[in-house]
């Protein structure tokens, strides 16, 4: 069964509006063409398994929190169920959409595009063929619309525009409400907000000005329009439908300057105040705003990264803080008004701020530039990534959050790795240093340098964690250091080109080095570091990788071939021609076809699976290929992205984008004037940063398999993508027999034939049923059941226990099972240690996480009891010293139980 997409790490926000869920505990954040859900209470992040065709620009969340509308750059919309996490409906608005907002009662939603506002019936309330039914079209603003806000009773909504005006429209026809523009601003309207249960309005413009508008009518004072002749209306609608290709909603036109006669006895607005945010002269553009109606709290964000908190309507400043040095692109307030979310698209920052305690609830930031390398910790619990921005970040795979960032490097990081203990991270950089970071104290405790400054392109550490090797791309040398002393042990010379990759044999102290000089050299670390063997290739070597058992070497070269070697005898055992599997896309400005361009492309990253039977390969393409090593065939191709906002995604150029002057991509639409043509410099891969618009090129920079064998990860232009085996929803029987049914399993269990019941449950291979059977076994019988269990099912039971530890609360019970299995079958398992290594590491990861949690809890309890005893003794309530010592010993034994 192929792994499924399970998460996106490394990127937390790109562009678009942030939205809190109905309970206020979770936050929806658009990340490129995907959407991430941050659970702030439980400290977890989840990326929904769906994607739009281009980057998401606006998100509309229904009031009940069950539906979301995601709209991309070209106006293509997805209606998504947040309960089932699936796409329900697709719709195309034909033009870019600026904002979308559901009415508070959930019956309608408004979409703004160009200078119009469209009112649709909200989907999901009844069964319908088309989920998006247009109700009304509103005309009024002269320029593009920018923002929407609804009244609390869903009777009216306000729309802001770039023409510096704001319009109040009715969701239904109201006799005493005419539609006209509210002026008073000198710049683009950024946001408009209604007061709670009122038609009073606040409008905020880009030049940091706030206008307060008072309405002479309450919401209850709106009079419904008298009903017209229904027959005439129906006939007119039918005539319109005959003329038009598709039925259109009702068209409503507003007037910018209505006459006095038209405004008599109608709803009137008057401006009662105008406030300015920048009184000290520190003028900068206001870019985002949010208003919480119940607490009257206004939050405004500026282009300089500063945000203000004001209390309305008196405009009292609560506080003003700087949270970033980049423009704040989006602000959202949760339902209670306690948490404020900020998104900064320039640096990819996502912050959730609790304004009353002035503390961060969430503070996450991805790599500023693309990620270059990644590595799993030995237990698969953490992932370390290195980026071109010089940062090294460590991520927790279960929560998907980054918990530490190291910024000591002065240039791009080229390689990262963990030592075998899992507590030390090593990184190599173009600044000429290799740094070692301690994950206990979060500090850089070793810095390795070369005698002459060199740019390090690759890094490897041996299985003991004592020898560190780094390859140079300018001096063609390999530098060897001691981790213990930090001293340079030796410099290995012999290559005649830049060192492209290094890899240590997991079982022996042998280093393999790959170079552009078309050779792979094997160095014996125990024999004065002399060259043990030189393997000659047909092309420049880009990457080299050892199989987990150390018996095979995989080499990827510039000609697109992956070759496999028995390095002990220097014999090639197989090869894979992988150039055609890469399936390169054609860039917008390429002069040659994708097929011709693919001839010069190759795999740039390789990784064996945990069992060594498969190999992952990725390169300058949107595909990651997984090959069977023994059969040398392609097993599956993973398409890592369907985001056409990235370059080199399409195999063929769209003829509609070709003009007599060349590709439309040459025209920079945001340039204006004579600065419209953007031709990238030769060799530029990220786009020319001096121009307003550029498209990053899709590529896979690094792939790694998790040591547990349950997942793999890839660093790409989009971020860090995780793919994992989620077999919980799939029926996958093993050695199934006709008599193996759930009812027969329950019958066997009732007869207390536990071993037979477990074997039958594993044959059916349904997780819930296996859990039910195992938890039905009394703890006193575990020893007997384990001893009589067939060897084939011991491995399966260990794998089940590892996954059960992650979710179950029966910690001691499952620990007894694990202990008995390993004690009784330890010798037999040891003979198959290489094959069982991923399962054992998966089990270790699960137990280690619980050990850390419980030991912290026990330490805290010991501290509390000691504190309580000290207080009681001070107050004269003496206790025998023997009892105290006995209590402490008992607590210590509890905390050591998991060790």
CSV table of N, CA and C in Angstrom, one decimal, residues 478-621:
chain,number,residue,atom,x,y,z
A,478,UNK,N,38.3,16.5,1.4
A,478,UNK,CA,37.4,16.0,2.4
A,478,UNK,C,38.1,16.3,3.7
A,479,UNK,N,37.4,16.9,4.7
A,479,UNK,CA,38.0,17.2,6.0
A,479,UNK,C,37.4,16.3,7.0
A,480,UNK,N,38.2,15.7,7.9
A,480,UNK,CA,37.8,14.8,8.9
A,480,UNK,C,38.1,15.4,10.3
A,481,UNK,N,37.1,15.5,11.2
A,481,UNK,CA,37.2,16.1,12.5
A,481,UNK,C,36.8,15.0,13.6
A,482,UNK,N,37.3,15.2,14.8
A,482,UNK,CA,36.9,14.4,15.9
A,482,UNK,C,35.8,15.2,16.7
A,483,UNK,N,34.6,14.6,16.9
A,483,UNK,CA,33.5,15.2,17.6
A,483,UNK,C,33.9,15.5,19.1
A,484,UNK,N,34.7,14.6,19.6
A,484,UNK,CA,35.1,14.7,21.1
A,484,UNK,C,35.9,15.9,21.3
A,485,UNK,N,37.0,16.1,20.5
A,485,UNK,CA,38.0,17.2,20.7
A,485,UNK,C,37.7,18.4,19.9
A,486,UNK,N,37.0,18.2,18.7
A,486,UNK,CA,36.8,19.3,17.8
A,486,UNK,C,38.0,19.6,16.9
A,487,UNK,N,39.0,18.7,17.0
A,487,UNK,CA,40.2,19.0,16.2
A,487,UNK,C,40.1,18.3,14.8
A,488,UNK,N,40.8,18.9,13.9
A,488,UNK,CA,40.9,18.4,12.5
A,488,UNK,C,41.9,17.2,12.5
A,489,UNK,N,41.4,16.0,12.2
A,489,UNK,CA,42.2,14.8,12.2
A,489,UNK,C,43.0,14.7,10.9
A,490,UNK,N,42.3,14.9,9.8
A,490,UNK,CA,43.0,14.7,8.5
A,490,UNK,C,42.3,15.4,7.4
A,491,UNK,N,43.0,15.6,6.3
A,491,UNK,CA,42.4,16.1,5.1
A,491,UNK,C,42.6,15.1,4.0
A,492,UNK,N,41.5,14.6,3.4
A,492,UNK,CA,41.6,13.6,2.3
A,492,UNK,C,41.6,14.2,1.0
A,493,UNK,N,42.7,14.1,0.3
A,493,UNK,CA,42.8,14.6,-1.1
A,493,UNK,C,42.9,13.5,-2.1
A,494,UNK,N,42.5,13.7,-3.3
A,494,UNK,CA,42.5,12.7,-4.3
A,494,UNK,C,41.5,13.0,-5.4
A,495,UNK,N,40.4,13.6,-5.0
A,495,UNK,CA,39.4,14.0,-6.0
A,495,UNK,C,39.9,15.2,-6.9
A,496,UNK,N,39.4,15.2,-8.1
A,496,UNK,CA,39.8,16.3,-9.0
A,496,UNK,C,38.7,17.2,-9.4
A,497,UNK,N,37.6,17.1,-8.7
A,497,UNK,CA,36.4,17.9,-8.9
A,497,UNK,C,35.7,18.2,-7.6
A,498,UNK,N,34.7,19.1,-7.6
A,498,UNK,CA,34.0,19.4,-6.3
A,498,UNK,C,33.4,18.1,-5.7
A,499,UNK,N,33.4,18.0,-4.4
A,499,UNK,CA,32.8,16.9,-3.7
A,499,UNK,C,31.3,17.1,-3.6
A,500,UNK,N,30.5,16.2,-4.2
A,500,UNK,CA,29.1,16.4,-4.2
A,500,UNK,C,28.3,15.7,-3.1
A,501,UNK,N,28.9,14.6,-2.6
A,501,UNK,CA,28.1,13.8,-1.6
A,501,UNK,C,29.1,12.9,-0.8
A,502,UNK,N,28.7,12.7,0.5
A,502,UNK,CA,29.4,11.8,1.4
A,502,UNK,C,28.5,10.9,2.1
A,503,UNK,N,28.9,9.7,2.4
A,503,UNK,CA,28.0,8.7,3.1
A,503,UNK,C,28.9,7.7,3.8
A,504,UNK,N,28.6,7.5,5.2
A,504,UNK,CA,29.3,6.5,6.0
A,504,UNK,C,28.5,5.2,5.9
A,505,UNK,N,29.3,4.1,5.8
A,505,UNK,CA,28.7,2.8,5.9
A,505,UNK,C,28.2,2.6,7.3
A,506,UNK,N,26.9,2.2,7.5
A,506,UNK,CA,26.3,2.1,8.8
A,506,UNK,C,26.9,1.0,9.7
A,507,UNK,N,27.5,0.0,9.0
A,507,UNK,CA,28.0,-1.2,9.7
A,507,UNK,C,29.6,-1.2,9.9
A,508,UNK,N,30.2,-0.4,9.0
A,508,UNK,CA,31.7,-0.4,9.1
A,508,UNK,C,32.2,1.1,9.0
A,509,UNK,N,33.4,1.3,9.4
A,509,UNK,CA,33.9,2.6,9.4
A,509,UNK,C,34.5,3.0,8.0
A,510,UNK,N,33.7,2.9,7.0
A,510,UNK,CA,34.1,3.2,5.6
A,510,UNK,C,33.3,4.4,5.1
A,511,UNK,N,34.0,5.4,4.5
A,511,UNK,CA,33.4,6.6,4.0
A,511,UNK,C,33.4,6.5,2.5
A,512,UNK,N,32.2,6.8,1.9
A,512,UNK,CA,32.1,6.9,0.4
A,512,UNK,C,32.0,8.3,0.0
A,513,UNK,N,32.8,8.8,-0.9
A,513,UNK,CA,32.7,10.2,-1.4
A,513,UNK,C,32.5,10.2,-2.9
A,514,UNK,N,31.6,11.1,-3.3
A,514,UNK,CA,31.2,11.2,-4.7
A,514,UNK,C,31.7,12.6,-5.2
A,515,UNK,N,32.1,12.6,-6.4
A,515,UNK,CA,32.7,13.9,-7.0
A,515,UNK,C,32.3,14.1,-8.4
A,516,UNK,N,32.4,15.3,-8.9
A,516,UNK,CA,32.2,15.6,-10.3
A,516,UNK,C,33.3,15.1,-11.2
A,517,UNK,N,34.3,14.5,-10.6
A,517,UNK,CA,35.4,14.0,-11.5
A,517,UNK,C,35.0,12.6,-12.0
A,518,UNK,N,33.8,12.1,-11.9
A,518,UNK,CA,33.3,10.8,-12.4
A,518,UNK,C,33.8,9.6,-11.6
A,519,UNK,N,34.1,9.9,-10.3
A,519,UNK,CA,34.5,8.8,-9.5
A,519,UNK,C,33.8,8.7,-8.1
A,520,UNK,N,33.7,7.5,-7.5
A,520,UNK,CA,33.3,7.4,-6.1
A,520,UNK,C,34.5,6.7,-5.4
A,521,UNK,N,35.0,7.3,-4.4
A,521,UNK,CA,36.1,6.8,-3.6
A,521,UNK,C,35.7,6.3,-2.3
A,522,UNK,N,36.2,5.1,-1.9
A,522,UNK,CA,35.9,4.5,-0.6
A,522,UNK,C,37.1,4.6,0.3
A,523,UNK,N,36.9,5.2,1.5
A,523,UNK,CA,38.1,5.5,2.4
A,523,UNK,C,37.9,4.7,3.7
A,524,UNK,N,38.9,4.0,4.1
A,524,UNK,CA,38.9,3.2,5.3
A,524,UNK,C,39.3,4.1,6.5
A,525,UNK,N,38.4,4.4,7.4
A,525,UNK,CA,38.8,5.3,8.5
A,525,UNK,C,39.8,4.7,9.5
A,526,UNK,N,39.8,3.4,9.5
A,526,UNK,CA,40.7,2.7,10.5
A,526,UNK,C,42.1,2.5,10.0
A,527,UNK,N,42.3,2.7,8.7
A,527,UNK,CA,43.6,2.4,8.1
A,527,UNK,C,44.3,3.6,7.6
A,528,UNK,N,44.5,4.5,8.5
A,528,UNK,CA,45.2,5.8,8.2
A,528,UNK,C,44.5,6.6,7.1
A,529,UNK,N,43.2,6.3,6.9
A,529,UNK,CA,42.4,7.0,5.9
A,529,UNK,C,42.9,6.9,4.5
A,530,UNK,N,43.4,5.8,4.1
A,530,UNK,CA,43.9,5.6,2.8
A,530,UNK,C,42.7,5.2,1.9
A,531,UNK,N,42.8,5.4,0.6
A,531,UNK,CA,41.7,5.1,-0.3
A,531,UNK,C,41.6,3.5,-0.4
A,532,UNK,N,40.5,3.0,-0.1
A,532,UNK,CA,40.3,1.6,-0.1
A,532,UNK,C,40.0,1.1,-1.6
A,533,UNK,N,39.1,1.9,-2.3
A,533,UNK,CA,38.7,1.5,-3.6
A,533,UNK,C,38.3,2.8,-4.3
A,534,UNK,N,38.4,2.8,-5.7
A,534,UNK,CA,37.9,3.9,-6.5
A,534,UNK,C,37.0,3.3,-7.6
A,535,UNK,N,35.7,3.7,-7.6
A,535,UNK,CA,34.7,3.2,-8.6
A,535,UNK,C,34.6,4.3,-9.7
A,536,UNK,N,34.8,3.8,-10.9
A,536,UNK,CA,34.8,4.8,-12.1
A,536,UNK,C,33.4,4.8,-12.6
A,537,UNK,N,32.9,6.0,-12.9
A,537,UNK,CA,31.5,6.1,-13.4
A,537,UNK,C,31.6,6.7,-14.9
A,538,UNK,N,30.5,6.7,-15.6
A,538,UNK,CA,30.4,7.2,-16.9
A,538,UNK,C,30.1,8.7,-17.0
A,539,UNK,N,29.7,9.3,-15.8
A,539,UNK,CA,29.3,10.7,-15.8
A,539,UNK,C,29.6,11.2,-14.4
A,540,UNK,N,29.4,12.6,-14.3
A,540,UNK,CA,29.7,13.2,-13.0
A,540,UNK,C,28.7,12.6,-11.9
A,541,UNK,N,29.3,12.3,-10.8
A,541,UNK,CA,28.5,11.7,-9.7
A,541,UNK,C,27.9,12.8,-8.8
A,542,UNK,N,26.5,12.7,-8.6
A,542,UNK,CA,25.8,13.7,-7.8
A,542,UNK,C,25.5,13.3,-6.4
A,543,UNK,N,25.2,12.0,-6.2
A,543,UNK,CA,24.8,11.6,-4.8
A,543,UNK,C,25.1,10.1,-4.6
A,544,UNK,N,25.5,9.8,-3.4
A,544,UNK,CA,25.8,8.4,-3.1
A,544,UNK,C,25.1,8.1,-1.7
A,545,UNK,N,24.6,6.8,-1.6
A,545,UNK,CA,23.9,6.4,-0.4
A,545,UNK,C,24.2,4.9,-0.1
A,546,UNK,N,24.4,4.5,1.1
A,546,UNK,CA,24.6,3.2,1.5
A,546,UNK,C,23.2,2.6,1.9
A,547,UNK,N,23.1,1.3,1.7
A,547,UNK,CA,21.9,0.6,2.2
A,547,UNK,C,22.0,0.5,3.7
A,548,UNK,N,20.8,0.4,4.4
A,548,UNK,CA,20.9,0.4,5.9
A,548,UNK,C,21.8,-0.8,6.5
A,549,UNK,N,21.9,-1.9,5.8
A,549,UNK,CA,22.7,-3.0,6.3
A,549,UNK,C,24.2,-2.9,5.8
A,550,UNK,N,24.5,-1.8,5.0
A,550,UNK,CA,25.9,-1.5,4.6
A,550,UNK,C,26.4,-2.4,3.5
A,551,UNK,N,25.6,-3.3,2.9
A,551,UNK,CA,26.2,-4.2,1.9
A,551,UNK,C,26.1,-3.7,0.5
A,552,UNK,N,25.4,-2.6,0.3
A,552,UNK,CA,25.2,-2.1,-1.1
A,552,UNK,C,25.3,-0.6,-1.1
A,553,UNK,N,25.8,-0.1,-2.3
A,553,UNK,CA,26.0,1.3,-2.4
A,553,UNK,C,25.2,1.8,-3.7
A,554,UNK,N,24.4,2.8,-3.5
A,554,UNK,CA,23.6,3.4,-4.7
A,554,UNK,C,24.3,4.7,-5.1
A,555,UNK,N,24.4,4.9,-6.4
A,555,UNK,CA,25.1,6.1,-6.9
A,555,UNK,C,24.2,6.7,-8.0
A,556,UNK,N,23.9,8.0,-7.9
A,556,UNK,CA,23.2,8.7,-9.0
A,556,UNK,C,24.2,9.6,-9.7
A,557,UNK,N,24.1,9.5,-11.0
A,557,UNK,CA,25.1,10.3,-11.8
A,557,UNK,C,24.3,11.3,-12.7
A,558,UNK,N,25.1,12.2,-13.4
A,558,UNK,CA,24.5,13.3,-14.2
A,558,UNK,C,23.8,12.8,-15.4
A,559,UNK,N,24.1,11.6,-15.8
A,559,UNK,CA,23.4,11.1,-17.0
A,559,UNK,C,22.0,10.5,-16.7
A,560,UNK,N,21.5,10.6,-15.5
A,560,UNK,CA,20.2,10.2,-15.1
A,560,UNK,C,20.2,8.7,-14.6
A,561,UNK,N,21.3,8.1,-14.6
A,561,UNK,CA,21.3,6.6,-14.1
A,561,UNK,C,21.5,6.5,-12.6
A,562,UNK,N,20.9,5.5,-12.1
A,562,UNK,CA,21.2,5.1,-10.7
A,562,UNK,C,21.8,3.7,-10.8
A,563,UNK,N,23.0,3.6,-10.3
A,563,UNK,CA,23.8,2.3,-10.3
A,563,UNK,C,23.9,1.8,-8.9
A,564,UNK,N,23.9,0.4,-8.8
A,564,UNK,CA,24.1,-0.2,-7.5
A,564,UNK,C,25.4,-1.0,-7.5
A,565,UNK,N,26.1,-1.0,-6.4
A,565,UNK,CA,27.4,-1.6,-6.4
A,565,UNK,C,27.6,-2.4,-5.1
A,566,UNK,N,28.3,-3.6,-5.3
A,566,UNK,CA,28.8,-4.3,-4.2
A,566,UNK,C,30.2,-3.8,-3.9
A,567,UNK,N,30.3,-2.9,-3.0
A,567,UNK,CA,31.5,-2.1,-2.8
A,567,UNK,C,32.6,-3.0,-2.2
A,568,UNK,N,32.3,-4.1,-1.6
A,568,UNK,CA,33.4,-5.0,-1.1
A,568,UNK,C,34.2,-5.5,-2.2
A,569,UNK,N,33.5,-5.9,-3.3
A,569,UNK,CA,34.2,-6.5,-4.5
A,569,UNK,C,34.3,-5.6,-5.7
A,570,UNK,N,33.9,-4.3,-5.5
A,570,UNK,CA,33.9,-3.3,-6.5
A,570,UNK,C,33.2,-3.8,-7.8
A,571,UNK,N,32.0,-4.4,-7.6
A,571,UNK,CA,31.3,-4.9,-8.8
A,571,UNK,C,29.9,-4.3,-8.9
A,572,UNK,N,29.6,-3.8,-10.1
A,572,UNK,CA,28.3,-3.2,-10.3
A,572,UNK,C,27.2,-4.4,-10.3
A,573,UNK,N,26.2,-4.2,-9.5
A,573,UNK,CA,25.1,-5.3,-9.4
A,573,UNK,C,23.9,-4.9,-10.2
A,574,UNK,N,23.7,-3.7,-10.5
A,574,UNK,CA,22.5,-3.3,-11.3
A,574,UNK,C,22.5,-1.8,-11.6
A,575,UNK,N,21.5,-1.4,-12.5
A,575,UNK,CA,21.4,0.0,-12.8
A,575,UNK,C,19.9,0.3,-13.2
A,576,UNK,N,19.5,1.5,-13.0
A,576,UNK,CA,18.2,2.0,-13.3
A,576,UNK,C,18.3,3.2,-14.2
A,577,UNK,N,17.7,3.2,-15.4
A,577,UNK,CA,17.7,4.4,-16.2
A,577,UNK,C,16.5,5.2,-15.8
A,578,UNK,N,16.8,6.3,-15.1
A,578,UNK,CA,15.7,7.0,-14.5
A,578,UNK,C,15.4,8.4,-15.1
A,579,UNK,N,16.1,8.7,-16.2
A,579,UNK,CA,15.9,10.1,-16.7
A,579,UNK,C,14.4,10.3,-17.2
A,580,UNK,N,13.8,9.3,-17.8
A,580,UNK,CA,12.5,9.5,-18.3
A,580,UNK,C,11.4,9.5,-17.2
A,581,UNK,N,11.8,8.9,-16.1
A,581,UNK,CA,10.8,8.9,-14.9
A,581,UNK,C,10.7,10.2,-14.3
A,582,UNK,N,11.8,11.1,-14.4
A,582,UNK,CA,11.7,12.4,-13.8
A,582,UNK,C,10.6,13.3,-14.4
A,583,UNK,N,10.4,13.1,-15.7
A,583,UNK,CA,9.3,13.8,-16.3
A,583,UNK,C,9.3,15.3,-16.0
A,584,UNK,N,10.3,16.0,-16.5
A,584,UNK,CA,10.6,17.4,-16.3
A,584,UNK,C,9.4,18.2,-16.9
A,585,UNK,N,9.1,19.4,-16.2
A,585,UNK,CA,8.2,20.3,-16.8
A,585,UNK,C,8.9,21.4,-17.6
A,586,UNK,N,8.1,22.1,-18.4
A,586,UNK,CA,8.7,23.2,-19.2
A,586,UNK,C,8.5,24.5,-18.5
A,587,UNK,N,9.5,25.2,-18.3
A,587,UNK,CA,9.4,26.6,-17.7
A,587,UNK,C,8.8,27.6,-18.7
A,588,UNK,N,8.2,28.6,-18.1
A,588,UNK,CA,7.5,29.6,-19.0
A,588,UNK,C,8.4,30.2,-20.0
A,589,UNK,N,9.7,30.4,-19.7
A,589,UNK,CA,10.6,31.1,-20.6
A,589,UNK,C,11.6,30.2,-21.3
A,590,UNK,N,11.3,28.9,-21.2
A,590,UNK,CA,12.2,27.9,-21.9
A,590,UNK,C,12.0,28.0,-23.4
A,591,UNK,N,13.1,27.9,-24.1
A,591,UNK,CA,13.0,28.0,-25.6
A,591,UNK,C,12.9,26.6,-26.2
A,592,UNK,N,13.2,25.5,-25.3
A,592,UNK,CA,13.1,24.2,-25.8
A,592,UNK,C,12.0,23.4,-25.1
A,593,UNK,N,11.6,22.3,-25.6
A,593,UNK,CA,10.5,21.5,-25.0
A,593,UNK,C,11.0,20.8,-23.8
A,594,UNK,N,10.0,20.3,-23.0
A,594,UNK,CA,10.4,19.6,-21.7
A,594,UNK,C,11.1,18.3,-22.0
A,595,UNK,N,10.7,17.7,-23.2
A,595,UNK,CA,11.3,16.4,-23.5
A,595,UNK,C,12.8,16.6,-23.8
A,596,UNK,N,13.1,17.7,-24.5
A,596,UNK,CA,14.5,18.0,-24.8
A,596,UNK,C,15.3,18.4,-23.6
A,597,UNK,N,14.6,19.2,-22.7
A,597,UNK,CA,15.3,19.7,-21.5
A,597,UNK,C,15.6,18.5,-20.6
A,598,UNK,N,14.7,17.5,-20.6
A,598,UNK,CA,14.9,16.3,-19.7
A,598,UNK,C,16.2,15.5,-19.9
A,599,UNK,N,16.7,15.7,-21.1
A,599,UNK,CA,18.0,14.9,-21.5
A,599,UNK,C,19.1,15.3,-20.6
A,600,UNK,N,19.1,16.5,-20.1
A,600,UNK,CA,20.2,17.0,-19.3
A,600,UNK,C,19.9,17.0,-17.8
A,601,UNK,N,18.8,16.4,-17.4
A,601,UNK,CA,18.4,16.3,-16.0
A,601,UNK,C,18.7,15.0,-15.4
A,602,UNK,N,18.8,15.0,-14.1
A,602,UNK,CA,19.1,13.7,-13.3
A,602,UNK,C,18.6,13.8,-11.9
A,603,UNK,N,18.7,12.7,-11.2
A,603,UNK,CA,18.4,12.7,-9.8
A,603,UNK,C,19.4,13.4,-8.9
A,604,UNK,N,19.0,14.2,-8.0
A,604,UNK,CA,20.0,14.9,-7.2
A,604,UNK,C,20.0,14.4,-5.7
A,605,UNK,N,19.0,13.6,-5.4
A,605,UNK,CA,18.9,13.1,-4.0
A,605,UNK,C,18.4,11.6,-4.0
A,606,UNK,N,19.1,10.8,-3.2
A,606,UNK,CA,18.7,9.3,-3.1
A,606,UNK,C,18.6,9.0,-1.6
A,607,UNK,N,17.7,8.0,-1.3
A,607,UNK,CA,17.6,7.4,0.0
A,607,UNK,C,17.0,6.0,0.0
A,608,UNK,N,17.6,5.1,0.7
A,608,UNK,CA,17.1,3.8,0.8
A,608,UNK,C,15.9,3.8,1.8
A,609,UNK,N,14.9,2.9,1.6
A,609,UNK,CA,13.9,2.7,2.6
A,609,UNK,C,14.5,1.9,3.8
A,610,UNK,N,13.8,1.9,4.9
A,610,UNK,CA,14.3,1.4,6.2
A,610,UNK,C,14.7,-0.1,6.1
A,611,UNK,N,13.9,-0.9,5.2
A,611,UNK,CA,14.2,-2.3,5.0
A,611,UNK,C,15.2,-2.5,3.9
A,612,UNK,N,15.6,-1.5,3.2
A,612,UNK,CA,16.6,-1.6,2.1
A,612,UNK,C,16.1,-2.2,0.8
A,613,UNK,N,14.8,-2.5,0.7
A,613,UNK,CA,14.3,-3.1,-0.5
A,613,UNK,C,13.9,-2.1,-1.6
A,614,UNK,N,13.7,-0.9,-1.2
A,614,UNK,CA,13.3,0.2,-2.1
A,614,UNK,C,14.2,1.3,-2.0
A,615,UNK,N,14.2,2.2,-3.0
A,615,UNK,CA,15.0,3.4,-3.0
A,615,UNK,C,14.2,4.6,-3.5
A,616,UNK,N,14.3,5.7,-2.8
A,616,UNK,CA,13.6,6.9,-3.2
A,616,UNK,C,14.6,7.8,-4.0
A,617,UNK,N,14.0,8.5,-5.0
A,617,UNK,CA,14.9,9.4,-5.8
A,617,UNK,C,14.1,10.6,-6.2
A,618,UNK,N,14.8,11.8,-6.1
A,618,UNK,CA,14.1,13.0,-6.5
A,618,UNK,C,15.1,13.9,-7.1
A,619,UNK,N,14.6,15.0,-7.8
A,619,UNK,CA,15.5,15.9,-8.5
A,619,UNK,C,14.7,17.2,-8.9
A,620,UNK,N,15.1,17.8,-10.1
A,620,UNK,CA,14.5,19.0,-10.5
A,620,UNK,C,13.2,18.7,-11.3
A,621,UNK,N,12.2,18.2,-10.5
A,621,UNK,CA,11.0,17.8,-11.1
A,621,UNK,C,9.9,17.8,-10.0
